Structure formats: C-alpha cells, structure tokens
Coordinates of C-alpha atoms and ligand atoms in Angstrom, one line a residue:
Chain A
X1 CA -92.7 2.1 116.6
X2 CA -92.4 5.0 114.4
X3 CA -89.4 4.3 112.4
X4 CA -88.8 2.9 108.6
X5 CA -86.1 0.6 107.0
X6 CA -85.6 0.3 103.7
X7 CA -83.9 -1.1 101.5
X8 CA -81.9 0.8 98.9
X9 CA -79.2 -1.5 97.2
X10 CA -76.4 -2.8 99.1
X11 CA -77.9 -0.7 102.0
X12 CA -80.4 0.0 104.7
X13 CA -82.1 3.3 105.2
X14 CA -83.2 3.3 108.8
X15 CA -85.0 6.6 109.3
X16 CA -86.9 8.0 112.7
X17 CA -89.4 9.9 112.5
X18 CA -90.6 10.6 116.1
X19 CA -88.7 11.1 119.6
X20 CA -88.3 7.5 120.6
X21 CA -88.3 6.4 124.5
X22 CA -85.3 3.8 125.6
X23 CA -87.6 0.7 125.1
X24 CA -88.7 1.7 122.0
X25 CA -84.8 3.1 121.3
X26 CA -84.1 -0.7 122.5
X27 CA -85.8 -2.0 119.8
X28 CA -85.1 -0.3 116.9
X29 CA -81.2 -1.2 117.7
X30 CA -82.8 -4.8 118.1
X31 CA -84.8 -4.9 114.8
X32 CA -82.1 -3.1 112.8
X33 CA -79.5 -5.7 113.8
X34 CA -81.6 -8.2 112.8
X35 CA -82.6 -7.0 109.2
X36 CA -78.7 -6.0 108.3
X37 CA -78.5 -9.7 108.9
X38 CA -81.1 -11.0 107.0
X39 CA -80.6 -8.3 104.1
X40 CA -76.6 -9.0 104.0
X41 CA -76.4 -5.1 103.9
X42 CA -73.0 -3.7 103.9
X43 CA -74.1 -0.3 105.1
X44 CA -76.8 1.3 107.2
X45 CA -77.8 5.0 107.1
X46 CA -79.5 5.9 110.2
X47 CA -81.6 9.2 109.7
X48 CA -82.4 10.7 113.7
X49 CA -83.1 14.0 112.1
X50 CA -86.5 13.7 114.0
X51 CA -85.0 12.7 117.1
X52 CA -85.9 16.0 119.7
X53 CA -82.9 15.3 122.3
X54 CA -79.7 13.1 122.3
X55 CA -78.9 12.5 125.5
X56 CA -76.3 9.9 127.1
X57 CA -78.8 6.6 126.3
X58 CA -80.1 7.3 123.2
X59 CA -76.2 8.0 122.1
X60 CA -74.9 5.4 123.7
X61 CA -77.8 3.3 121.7
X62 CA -76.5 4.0 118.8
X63 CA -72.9 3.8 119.1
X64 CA -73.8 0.0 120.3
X65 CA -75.8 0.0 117.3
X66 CA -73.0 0.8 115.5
X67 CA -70.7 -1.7 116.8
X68 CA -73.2 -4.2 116.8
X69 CA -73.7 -3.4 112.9
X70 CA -69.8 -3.9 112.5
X71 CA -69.3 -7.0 113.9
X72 CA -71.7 -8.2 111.7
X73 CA -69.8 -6.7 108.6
X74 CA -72.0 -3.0 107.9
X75 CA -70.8 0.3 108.1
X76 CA -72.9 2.9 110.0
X77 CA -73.3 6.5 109.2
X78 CA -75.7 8.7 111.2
X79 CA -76.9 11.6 109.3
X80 CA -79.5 14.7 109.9
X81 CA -78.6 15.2 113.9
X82 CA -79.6 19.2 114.6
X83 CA -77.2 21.5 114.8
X84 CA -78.9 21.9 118.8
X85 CA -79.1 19.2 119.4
X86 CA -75.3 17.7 118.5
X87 CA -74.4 21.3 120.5
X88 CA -76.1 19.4 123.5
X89 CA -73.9 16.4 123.0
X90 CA -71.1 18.1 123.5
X91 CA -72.0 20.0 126.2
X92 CA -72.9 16.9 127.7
X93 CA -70.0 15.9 127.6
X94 CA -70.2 12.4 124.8
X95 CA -68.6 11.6 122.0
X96 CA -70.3 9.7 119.9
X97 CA -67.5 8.2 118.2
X98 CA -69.5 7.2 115.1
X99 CA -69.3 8.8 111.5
X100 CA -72.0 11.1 111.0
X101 CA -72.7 12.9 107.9
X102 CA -75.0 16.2 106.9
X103 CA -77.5 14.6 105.3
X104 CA -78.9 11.4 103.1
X105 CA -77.0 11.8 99.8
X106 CA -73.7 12.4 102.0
X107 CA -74.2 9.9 104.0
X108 CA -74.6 7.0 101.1
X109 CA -71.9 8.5 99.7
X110 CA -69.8 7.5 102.4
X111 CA -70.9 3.9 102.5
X112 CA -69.8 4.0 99.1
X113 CA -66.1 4.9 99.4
X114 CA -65.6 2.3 102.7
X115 CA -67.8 -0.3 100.9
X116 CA -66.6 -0.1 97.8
X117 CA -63.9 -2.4 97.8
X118 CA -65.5 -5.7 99.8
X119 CA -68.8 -5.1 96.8
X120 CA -65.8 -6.0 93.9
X121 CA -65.6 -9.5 96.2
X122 CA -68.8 -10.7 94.8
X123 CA -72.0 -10.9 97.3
X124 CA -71.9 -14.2 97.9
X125 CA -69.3 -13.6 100.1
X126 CA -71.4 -11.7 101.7
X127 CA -72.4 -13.6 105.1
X128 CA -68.5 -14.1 106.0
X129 CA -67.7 -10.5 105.7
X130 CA -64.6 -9.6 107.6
X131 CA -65.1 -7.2 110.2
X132 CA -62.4 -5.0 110.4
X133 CA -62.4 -2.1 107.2
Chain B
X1 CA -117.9 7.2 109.4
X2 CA -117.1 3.8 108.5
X3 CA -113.6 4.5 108.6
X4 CA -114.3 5.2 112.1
X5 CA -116.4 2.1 113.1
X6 CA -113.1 0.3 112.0
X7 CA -110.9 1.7 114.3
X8 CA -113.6 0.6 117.3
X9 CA -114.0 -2.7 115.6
X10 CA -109.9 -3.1 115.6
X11 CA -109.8 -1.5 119.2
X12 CA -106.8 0.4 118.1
X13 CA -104.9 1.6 121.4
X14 CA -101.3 2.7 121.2
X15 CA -99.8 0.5 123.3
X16 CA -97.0 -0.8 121.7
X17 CA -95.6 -0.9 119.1
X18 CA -98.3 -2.9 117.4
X19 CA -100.5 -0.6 117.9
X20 CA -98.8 2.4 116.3
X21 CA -98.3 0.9 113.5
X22 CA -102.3 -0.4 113.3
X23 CA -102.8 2.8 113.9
X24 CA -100.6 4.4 111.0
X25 CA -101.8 1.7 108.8
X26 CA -105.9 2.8 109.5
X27 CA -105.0 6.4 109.3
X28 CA -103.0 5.4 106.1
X29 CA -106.3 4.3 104.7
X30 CA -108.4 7.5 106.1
X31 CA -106.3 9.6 104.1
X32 CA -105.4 7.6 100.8
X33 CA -109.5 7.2 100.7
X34 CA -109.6 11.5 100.3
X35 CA -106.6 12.5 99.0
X36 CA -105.1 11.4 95.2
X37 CA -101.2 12.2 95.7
X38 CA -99.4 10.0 97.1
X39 CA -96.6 13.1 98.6
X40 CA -99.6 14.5 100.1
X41 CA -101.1 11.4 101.8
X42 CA -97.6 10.5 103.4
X43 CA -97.6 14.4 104.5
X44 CA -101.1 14.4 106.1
X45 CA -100.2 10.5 107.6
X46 CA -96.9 12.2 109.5
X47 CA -98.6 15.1 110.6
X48 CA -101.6 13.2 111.9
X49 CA -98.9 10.6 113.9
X50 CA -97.4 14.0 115.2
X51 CA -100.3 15.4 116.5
X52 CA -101.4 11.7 118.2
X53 CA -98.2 11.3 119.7
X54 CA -98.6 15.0 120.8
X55 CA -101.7 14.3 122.3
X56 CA -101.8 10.6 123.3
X57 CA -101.1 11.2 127.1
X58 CA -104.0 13.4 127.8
X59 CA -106.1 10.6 125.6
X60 CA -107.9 7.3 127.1
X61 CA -107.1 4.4 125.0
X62 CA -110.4 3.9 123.6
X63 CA -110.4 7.5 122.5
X64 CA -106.9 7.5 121.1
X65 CA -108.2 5.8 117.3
X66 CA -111.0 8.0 117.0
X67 CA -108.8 11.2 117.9
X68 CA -106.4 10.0 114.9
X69 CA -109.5 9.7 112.5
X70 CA -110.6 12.6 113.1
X71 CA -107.4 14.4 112.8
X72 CA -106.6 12.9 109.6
X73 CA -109.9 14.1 108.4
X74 CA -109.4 18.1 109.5
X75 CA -106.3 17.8 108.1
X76 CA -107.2 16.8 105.0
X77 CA -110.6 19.4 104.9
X78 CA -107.5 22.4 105.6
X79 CA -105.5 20.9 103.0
X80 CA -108.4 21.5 100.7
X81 CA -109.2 25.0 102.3
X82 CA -105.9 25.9 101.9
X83 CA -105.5 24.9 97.8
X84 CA -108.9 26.4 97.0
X85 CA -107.7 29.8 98.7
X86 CA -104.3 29.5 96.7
X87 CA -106.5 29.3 93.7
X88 CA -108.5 32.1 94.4
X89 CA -105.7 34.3 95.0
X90 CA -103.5 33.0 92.5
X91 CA -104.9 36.0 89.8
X92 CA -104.8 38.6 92.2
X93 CA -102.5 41.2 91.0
X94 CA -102.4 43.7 94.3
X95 CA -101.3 43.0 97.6
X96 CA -103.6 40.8 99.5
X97 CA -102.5 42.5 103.1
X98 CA -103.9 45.7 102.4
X99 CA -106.7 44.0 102.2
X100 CA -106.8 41.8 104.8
X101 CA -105.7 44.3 107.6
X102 CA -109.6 45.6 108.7
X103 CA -110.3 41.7 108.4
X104 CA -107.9 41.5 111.6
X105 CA -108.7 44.0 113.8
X106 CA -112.2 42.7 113.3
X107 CA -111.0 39.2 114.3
X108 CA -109.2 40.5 117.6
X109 CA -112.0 42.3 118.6
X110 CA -114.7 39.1 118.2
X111 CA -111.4 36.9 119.9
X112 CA -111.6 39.4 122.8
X113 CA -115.3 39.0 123.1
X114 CA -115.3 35.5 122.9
X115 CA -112.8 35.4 126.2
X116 CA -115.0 37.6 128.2
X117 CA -117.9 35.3 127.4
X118 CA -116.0 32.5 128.0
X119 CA -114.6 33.9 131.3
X120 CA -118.2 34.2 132.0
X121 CA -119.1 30.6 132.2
X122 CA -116.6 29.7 135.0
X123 CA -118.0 30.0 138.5
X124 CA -116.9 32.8 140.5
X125 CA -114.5 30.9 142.2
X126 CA -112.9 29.5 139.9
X127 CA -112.4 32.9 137.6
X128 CA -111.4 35.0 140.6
X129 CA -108.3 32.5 141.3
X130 CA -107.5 32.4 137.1
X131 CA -107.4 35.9 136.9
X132 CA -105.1 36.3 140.1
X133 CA -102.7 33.3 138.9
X134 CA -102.7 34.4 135.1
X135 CA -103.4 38.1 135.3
X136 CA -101.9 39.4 138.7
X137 CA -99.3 37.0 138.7
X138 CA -100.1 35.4 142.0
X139 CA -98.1 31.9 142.9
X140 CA -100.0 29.0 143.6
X141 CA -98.6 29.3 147.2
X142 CA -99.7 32.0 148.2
X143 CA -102.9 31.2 146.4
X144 CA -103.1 28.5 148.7
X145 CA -102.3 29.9 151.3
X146 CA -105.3 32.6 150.9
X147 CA -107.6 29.6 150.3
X148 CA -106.5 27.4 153.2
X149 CA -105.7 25.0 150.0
X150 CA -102.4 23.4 148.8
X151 CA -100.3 24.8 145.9
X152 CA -100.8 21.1 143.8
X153 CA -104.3 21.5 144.7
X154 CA -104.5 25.1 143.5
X155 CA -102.2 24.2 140.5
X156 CA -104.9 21.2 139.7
X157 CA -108.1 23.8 139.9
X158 CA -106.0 26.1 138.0
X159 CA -105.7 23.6 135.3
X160 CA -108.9 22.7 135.1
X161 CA -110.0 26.3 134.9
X162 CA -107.7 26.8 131.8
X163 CA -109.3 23.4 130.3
X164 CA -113.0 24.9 131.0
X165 CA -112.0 28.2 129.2
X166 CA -110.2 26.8 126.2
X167 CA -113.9 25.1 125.8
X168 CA -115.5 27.8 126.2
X169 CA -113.6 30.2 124.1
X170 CA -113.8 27.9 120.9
X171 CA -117.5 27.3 121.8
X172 CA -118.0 31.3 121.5
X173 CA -116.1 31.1 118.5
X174 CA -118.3 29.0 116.8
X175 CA -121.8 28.0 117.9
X176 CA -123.4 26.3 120.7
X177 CA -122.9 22.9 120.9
X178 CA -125.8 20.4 118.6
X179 CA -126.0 17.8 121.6
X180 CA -125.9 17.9 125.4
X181 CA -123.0 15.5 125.4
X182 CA -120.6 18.1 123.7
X183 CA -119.6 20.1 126.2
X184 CA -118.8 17.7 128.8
X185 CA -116.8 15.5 126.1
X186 CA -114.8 18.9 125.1
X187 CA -114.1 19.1 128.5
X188 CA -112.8 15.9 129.1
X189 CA -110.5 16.0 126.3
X190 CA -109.0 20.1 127.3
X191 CA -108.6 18.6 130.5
X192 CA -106.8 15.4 129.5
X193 CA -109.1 13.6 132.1
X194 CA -108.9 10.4 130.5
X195 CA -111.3 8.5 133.6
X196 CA -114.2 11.1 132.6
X197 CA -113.4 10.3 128.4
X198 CA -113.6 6.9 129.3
X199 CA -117.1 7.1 130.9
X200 CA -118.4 9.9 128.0
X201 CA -117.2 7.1 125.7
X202 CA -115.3 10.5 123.7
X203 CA -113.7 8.6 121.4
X204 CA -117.2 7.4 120.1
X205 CA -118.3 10.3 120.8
X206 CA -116.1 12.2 118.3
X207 CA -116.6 10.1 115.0
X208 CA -120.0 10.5 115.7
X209 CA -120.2 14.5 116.0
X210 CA -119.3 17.0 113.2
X211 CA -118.9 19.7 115.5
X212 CA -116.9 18.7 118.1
X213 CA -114.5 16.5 115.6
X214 CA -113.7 20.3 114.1
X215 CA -112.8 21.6 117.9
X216 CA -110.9 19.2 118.9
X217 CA -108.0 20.4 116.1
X218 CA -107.7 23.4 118.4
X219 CA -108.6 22.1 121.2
X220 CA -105.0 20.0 121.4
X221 CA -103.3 22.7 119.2
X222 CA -100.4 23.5 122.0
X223 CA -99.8 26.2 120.8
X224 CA -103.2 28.1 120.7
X225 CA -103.6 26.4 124.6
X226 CA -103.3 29.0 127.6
X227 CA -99.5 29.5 128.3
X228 CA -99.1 27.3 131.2
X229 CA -95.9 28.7 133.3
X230 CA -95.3 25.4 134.6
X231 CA -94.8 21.7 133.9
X232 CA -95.6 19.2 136.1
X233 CA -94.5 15.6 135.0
X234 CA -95.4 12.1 137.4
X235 CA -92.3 10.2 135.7
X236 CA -92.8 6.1 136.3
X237 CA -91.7 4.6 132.9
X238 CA -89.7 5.2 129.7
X239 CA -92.5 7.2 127.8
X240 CA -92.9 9.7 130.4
X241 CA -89.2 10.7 130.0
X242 CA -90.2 11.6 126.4
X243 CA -93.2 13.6 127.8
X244 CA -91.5 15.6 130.1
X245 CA -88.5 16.4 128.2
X246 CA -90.8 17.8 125.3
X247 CA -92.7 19.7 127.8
X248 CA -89.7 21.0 129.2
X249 CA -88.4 22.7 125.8
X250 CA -92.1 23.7 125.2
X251 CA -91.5 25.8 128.4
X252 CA -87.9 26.7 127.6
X253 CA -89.0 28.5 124.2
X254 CA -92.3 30.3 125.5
X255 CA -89.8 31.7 128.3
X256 CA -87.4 33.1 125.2
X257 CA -84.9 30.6 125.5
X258 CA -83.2 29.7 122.0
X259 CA -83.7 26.3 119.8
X260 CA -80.3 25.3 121.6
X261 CA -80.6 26.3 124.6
X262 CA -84.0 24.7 124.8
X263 CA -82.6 21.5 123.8
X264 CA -79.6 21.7 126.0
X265 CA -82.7 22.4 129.0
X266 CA -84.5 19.5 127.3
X267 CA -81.6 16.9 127.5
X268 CA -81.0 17.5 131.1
X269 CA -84.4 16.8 132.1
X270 CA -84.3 13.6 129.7
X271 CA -81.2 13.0 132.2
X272 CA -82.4 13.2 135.4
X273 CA -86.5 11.9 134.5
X274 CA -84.2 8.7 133.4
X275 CA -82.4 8.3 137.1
X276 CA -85.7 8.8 138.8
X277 CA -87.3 6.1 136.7
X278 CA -84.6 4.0 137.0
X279 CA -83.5 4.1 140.5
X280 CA -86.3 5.8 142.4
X281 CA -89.1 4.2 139.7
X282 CA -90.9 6.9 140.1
X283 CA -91.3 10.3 140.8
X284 CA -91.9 14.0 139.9
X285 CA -90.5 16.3 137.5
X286 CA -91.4 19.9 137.3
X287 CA -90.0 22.6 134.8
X288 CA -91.1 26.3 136.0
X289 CA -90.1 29.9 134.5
X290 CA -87.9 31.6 136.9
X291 CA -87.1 35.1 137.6
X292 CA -83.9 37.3 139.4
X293 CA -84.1 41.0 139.1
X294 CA -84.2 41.1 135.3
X295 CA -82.9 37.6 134.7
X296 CA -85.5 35.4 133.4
X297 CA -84.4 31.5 133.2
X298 CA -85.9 28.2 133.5
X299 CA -85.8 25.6 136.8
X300 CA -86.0 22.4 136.5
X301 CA -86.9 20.2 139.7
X302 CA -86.7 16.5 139.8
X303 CA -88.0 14.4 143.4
X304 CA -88.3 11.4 144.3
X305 CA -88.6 9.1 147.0
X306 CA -86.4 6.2 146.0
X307 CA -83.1 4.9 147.5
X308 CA -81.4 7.9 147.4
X309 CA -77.7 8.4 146.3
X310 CA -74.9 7.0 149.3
X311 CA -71.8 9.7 147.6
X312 CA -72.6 12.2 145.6
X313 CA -69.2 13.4 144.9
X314 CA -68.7 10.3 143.3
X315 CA -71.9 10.4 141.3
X316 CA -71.1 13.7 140.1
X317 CA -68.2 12.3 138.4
X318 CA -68.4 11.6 135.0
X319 CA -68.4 7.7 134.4
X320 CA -69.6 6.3 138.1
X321 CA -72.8 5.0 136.8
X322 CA -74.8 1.8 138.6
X323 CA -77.0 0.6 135.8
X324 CA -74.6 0.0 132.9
X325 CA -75.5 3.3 131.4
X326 CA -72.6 5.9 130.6
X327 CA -72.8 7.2 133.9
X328 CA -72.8 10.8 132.5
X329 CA -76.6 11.8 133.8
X330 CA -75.8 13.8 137.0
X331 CA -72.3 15.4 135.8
X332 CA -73.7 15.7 132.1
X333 CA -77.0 17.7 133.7
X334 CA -74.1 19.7 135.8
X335 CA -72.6 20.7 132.7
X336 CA -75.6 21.7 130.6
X337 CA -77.1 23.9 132.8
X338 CA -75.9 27.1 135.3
X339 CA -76.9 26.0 138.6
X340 CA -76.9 22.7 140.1
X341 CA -78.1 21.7 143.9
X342 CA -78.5 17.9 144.9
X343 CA -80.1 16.9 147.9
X344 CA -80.1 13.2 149.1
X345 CA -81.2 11.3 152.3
X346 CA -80.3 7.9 151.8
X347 CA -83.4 5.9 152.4
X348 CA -85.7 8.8 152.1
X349 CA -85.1 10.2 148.4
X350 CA -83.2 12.7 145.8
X351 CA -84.0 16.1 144.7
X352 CA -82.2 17.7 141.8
X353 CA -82.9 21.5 141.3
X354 CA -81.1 23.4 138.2
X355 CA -81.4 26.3 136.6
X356 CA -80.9 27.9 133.3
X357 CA -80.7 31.5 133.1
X358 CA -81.1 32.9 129.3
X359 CA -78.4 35.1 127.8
Ligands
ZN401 ZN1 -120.5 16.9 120.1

C-alpha cells in the first residue's frame, strides 16, 4: 500500500500518496490503529491530499478512523483534502464530522493546543489515557 | 540491466500490498543507484509509482516490474536532459522563443507526416472505420450497423486501431524497430492486451531493448494517447472502482468540465461502480461525452445483472443502505449530478444513467 507513517514526536504522520481502493482504505485505518497503539501517540495527522475522490466510504473510513484513534486516547486531524474534492463532499451530502486543517504545519499545531495538557501528565501515563478531551 | 534481472529474479507483481512496496523498494534502488540527491530520488520514486499505478491495469503481472525499471530509468535520463538544457540556457541573455518558433512549425509538420505514415500501416479496413469514428464523427452504432457488427465489437476494433496507430506514430517518429519482436511487444502494451504480453514475455522484453524501453514513456503517456470519447469499465472488485472513477474525470476534463466538476462526476461513478461491485459483483460502467443542441455534458452509465433493487424510492433516500455503508450512494449520485434515471427488474439487474451537463 502506498501510504507512509511516521513518527514525529508525540505524533503520527500518516500521509497517502495514491488513490487508495476500500480494501486497501481498510487497511490503512487497520495498520494506523495499530501503530497509535504501539507508538502511544497522542495525535495523528492524516495527509489525503493525494486522495483523487472522497466519496461516502472512504469518508466514512476515516471518520471510524477517527473514532477508533479516540478511543484509544489520539486526536485526529485530516489535513490537505482539495478544495474539489471537499466541494464534492458536500454536494454529496456528508459531513465528515472530523477536524480538518489546511495543511501539515496547521494541522500539528492543532494537536498541540488539544494535546497539550494530557503531555504535562508525564508519558508514562500514556497507555491509560482518558478518552474524552 | 542487472537492476532488471532482479526484479524477474524477485517476481515482483503488484498484487498486494506486498508487492507494492517490493516494488517501491527495487525502484528505490534503480534510482538511488543514478541519481545523488536524495529530494530528487524520492521525486523520480513517486512519479515512477504514479505512472505504474497509471498503467498497471493494461500490464500483465510479469511485465509490471520491468515497466517500473524502465520508467524509473527514462525518468531519470529526462531529469538529466532537462538540467543540461537549463545549463545551456542559463547564459542566454535573449529570449529563447524567438528562437524556438521555426523549430515548431517544423515539428508539426514532421508530427503530421508521421500520422499519415502511420495511418498508412493499418489495413484498409481498419483505417476506413478510424477515420469515420474519429474524423466524421460516426457512432459505433451505426458503425455497426453498416458493418453487420456490434457497437462493443466496433468499439473493441476501434481500440485496437488507436493502439496500432499510437505504435506506429512513435515508430515514424523515431526509427524502425532493431528486432522483429518490437513491434508486436509495442503493440501489446498500446493495446493493454496483457494475454499477448504474457506470451511476448514484454516485460523481459523491455529490460532487454533500448529502443522500445524509450517508447514505452509515451507509449502509456495518457495524455499524448488518442482522445478516446468513451470509457468502458468491467467493474468486479475494489481496484476497478479506482480505475473507472479516474477514467471518468480523465473524460470529464477532455470534455471541458472544470477540476470540480470533474471530481463531483468522478465521485458519483466511485458511487455507483461500489453498488455494482457490492450487490450485483459485477458489472459495467461506461462514461461517454454527451451532446444537446449546444450543451455538451458527460453520461455516465452503470449495468449490471445482479439482484436488482426491490424499492427504489426508498433507496433513493439518504441513509437506507443494506451493507453497513452510509447508505448515501444512490441519493448522494442524485445530488451530484443533473439527471438521474434508475431502472430495476428485480431478479434481472440495475441500470443507473446520469448526466452532467457543463456550465
Ligand atoms: Zn524492442
């Protein structure tokens, strides 16, 4: 699959860099999941600037992967969607009920300010992270 | 060409997601072996993974790792091109264009020439129907008609004909072919006939053959390819969805649709290709350029010959859904496009046709 995580401090970069089918959609939200576990990453940035089309599954995908990510204590920003292709979204008629941001920088920024205060509780704590923010 | 040895050695195929990422990893390695800067070896890696994805369905799997070696390789021999002609120019103090203006005319006249030879090479046959579909504007039907053919056979010689040109155009362009095999390997791979690649053995091949490794960058350009006026998708699993949809906007944007409008076009066909694979498993999706008086738009066709759909009314509404999904593909098509016609037998099969007219 065509899509990188990384790690950048308390948080995951997970960037897309192709049009993904659902399978393959499937199991990025699967591998992601996974790795904010083993990481104990309190945020995850997910880059879909690459993605050609957001249609009803692959938003649905990642609102799941969003509330997947928060009951396991990360916040999720989605950043880069086109200008088109969020246009589509709405004329679609989702919502993708997740915070989304312009770009990278903004969208670390955010996890930031809604992180900020669980980081001051030390990282040990990490694993029993509360879920509600 | 041991880079290339390695890929057959590995039997890289892109099945899965292993396999991309073998894949990424070799071409990783063709690159990083040429090319010093790191920026530039991740640039020419992403490119060459666009252009294999691009290509990949009209590619047999054995073929599929030599076509990214290959394509790593051209683009990394333009990358140079292109820095050396940066230097050259770099001290020029007047305006290159002035100059390079007879250069062009010259270039249209020897591209114009090289389609009349090319036109040349097909059989009689086979130009006479090109030139009435392309040039006269005929429809396959009637085509068929005239020929006491079908239209999806027409549309398949048609196709063919457009493969055989594009091979012969480039061939013009350049020189005649080193080795017998060339031509029908070209062929093969314009055409996307990935039963005749497999028994050419193209991917070998390829690595093996300067000449047609440096036409098969144009050769899957889409871009420089004839302007097909339709798209005709068999939709069966998850990847085709992506196919179709991509070929859709292709469409959308040579018909003069804007970027949004495309993709609006392109998420309703994601839409309905999804309910044909997941109710009907399979089925057809075609994308055609329409026409009313002055109106130019884009229709979109999706059959299949599945269950078909009991209430429609109630599938229209947004949130009835059967698979767990959001239940928005039928109404959210609806919405992003101007017309909208559903016919069902229960039994005997769906057929969605919409239509997007451009502002
Ligand atoms: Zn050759």
């Amino acid at each position: 699959m065509f899509v990188s995580i990384l790690r950048q401090g308390d948080f995951l970069i997970a960037s897309i860099h192709t049009a993904l089918d659902d399978t393959e959609l499937l199991r990025f939200q699967e591998d992601l999941v996974t790795q904010i576990g083993t990481s104990r990453a309190q945020g995850i940035v997910i880059d879909v600037a690459a993605l050609d089309v957001l249609d009803s599954f692959a938003s649905s995908a990642l609102r799941d992967l969003a509330q997947m990510a928060r009951l396991r204590g990360a916040a999720t920003v989605i950043v880069g969607i086109q200008p088109d292709v969020a246009f589509a979204i709405v004329r679609l008629g989702m919502e993708l009920d997740i915070h989304t941001a312009l770009g990278l920088e903004e969208g670390l920024a955010y996890l930031e300010s809604v992180t900020s205060g669980n980081r001051a509780g030390g990282s040990a704590l990490g694993a029993l992270r509360g879920v509600d923010r | 060409m041991s880079a290339g040895r390695e890929v057959i050695d590995q039997d890289a195929r892109l099945d899965g997601s292993d396999g991309l990422a073998e894949l990424t990893g070799l071409i990783r390695r063709v690159v990083a072996g040429r090319v010093d800067s790191r920026e530039a070896v991740d640039d020419i890696v992403q490119e060459t993974v666009a252009r294999l994805l691009a290509a990949s369905h009209r590619l047999d799997g054995r073929a599929v790792g030599p076509y990214a070696v290959v394509t790593a390789r051209n683009l990394v021999a333009s990358q140079w091109r292109r820095a050396d002609t940066g230097m050259r120019h770099a001290h020029r103090l007047f305006d290159p264009r002035a100059a390079v203006a007879p250069d062009e005319a010259l270039l249209e006249r020897e591209e114009a020439e090289a389609i009349r030879s090319a036109l040349d090479r097909l059989s009689p046959r086979e130009r006479e129907v090109l030139l009435a579909h392309e040039v006269h504007g005929r429809d396959t039907r009637s085509l068929a008609d005239e020929l006491h053919s079908t239209p999806g056979a027409v549309a398949a010689q048609l196709s063919r004909s457009r493969a055989k040109l594009r091979v012969e155009y480039l061939i013009e362009l350049d020189r005649e072919p080193p080795t017998g095999q060339c031509r029908p390997v070209l062929l093969s791979l314009s055409a996307g006939d990935k039963r005749r690649q497999s028994e050419l053995d193209a991917g070998y091949h390829l690595l093996d053959c300067g000449y047609c490794a440096a036409l098969s960058e144009p050769l899957f350009d889409r871009r420089a390819a004839a302007a097909p006026d339709e798209v005709r998708v068999a939709v069966e699993v998850d990847a085709d969805i992506v196919v179709v949809r991509q070929r859709g906007r292709d469409l959308a944007m040579q018909a003069g649709f804007s970027a949004a409008e495309a993709t609006m076009i392109a998420t309703a066909v994601s839409e309905i290709a999804r309910n044909i694979v997941r109710f009907a498993r399979r089925g057809e999706v075609t994308v055609t350029v329409a026409t009313d008086g002055d109106a130019t738009g884009v229709t979109v066709v999706a059959r299949d010959a599945g269950p078909g759909i009991p209430d429609i009314e109630r599938a229209l509404e947004p949130g009835f859904t059967t698979y767990g999904g959001r239940g928005l593909g039928l109404p959210g098509s609806r919405r992003l496009m101007d017309e909208f016609v559903i016919v069902s037998d229960v039994g005997r099969g769906t057929t969605v046709t919409m239509t997007k007219w451009r502002r």
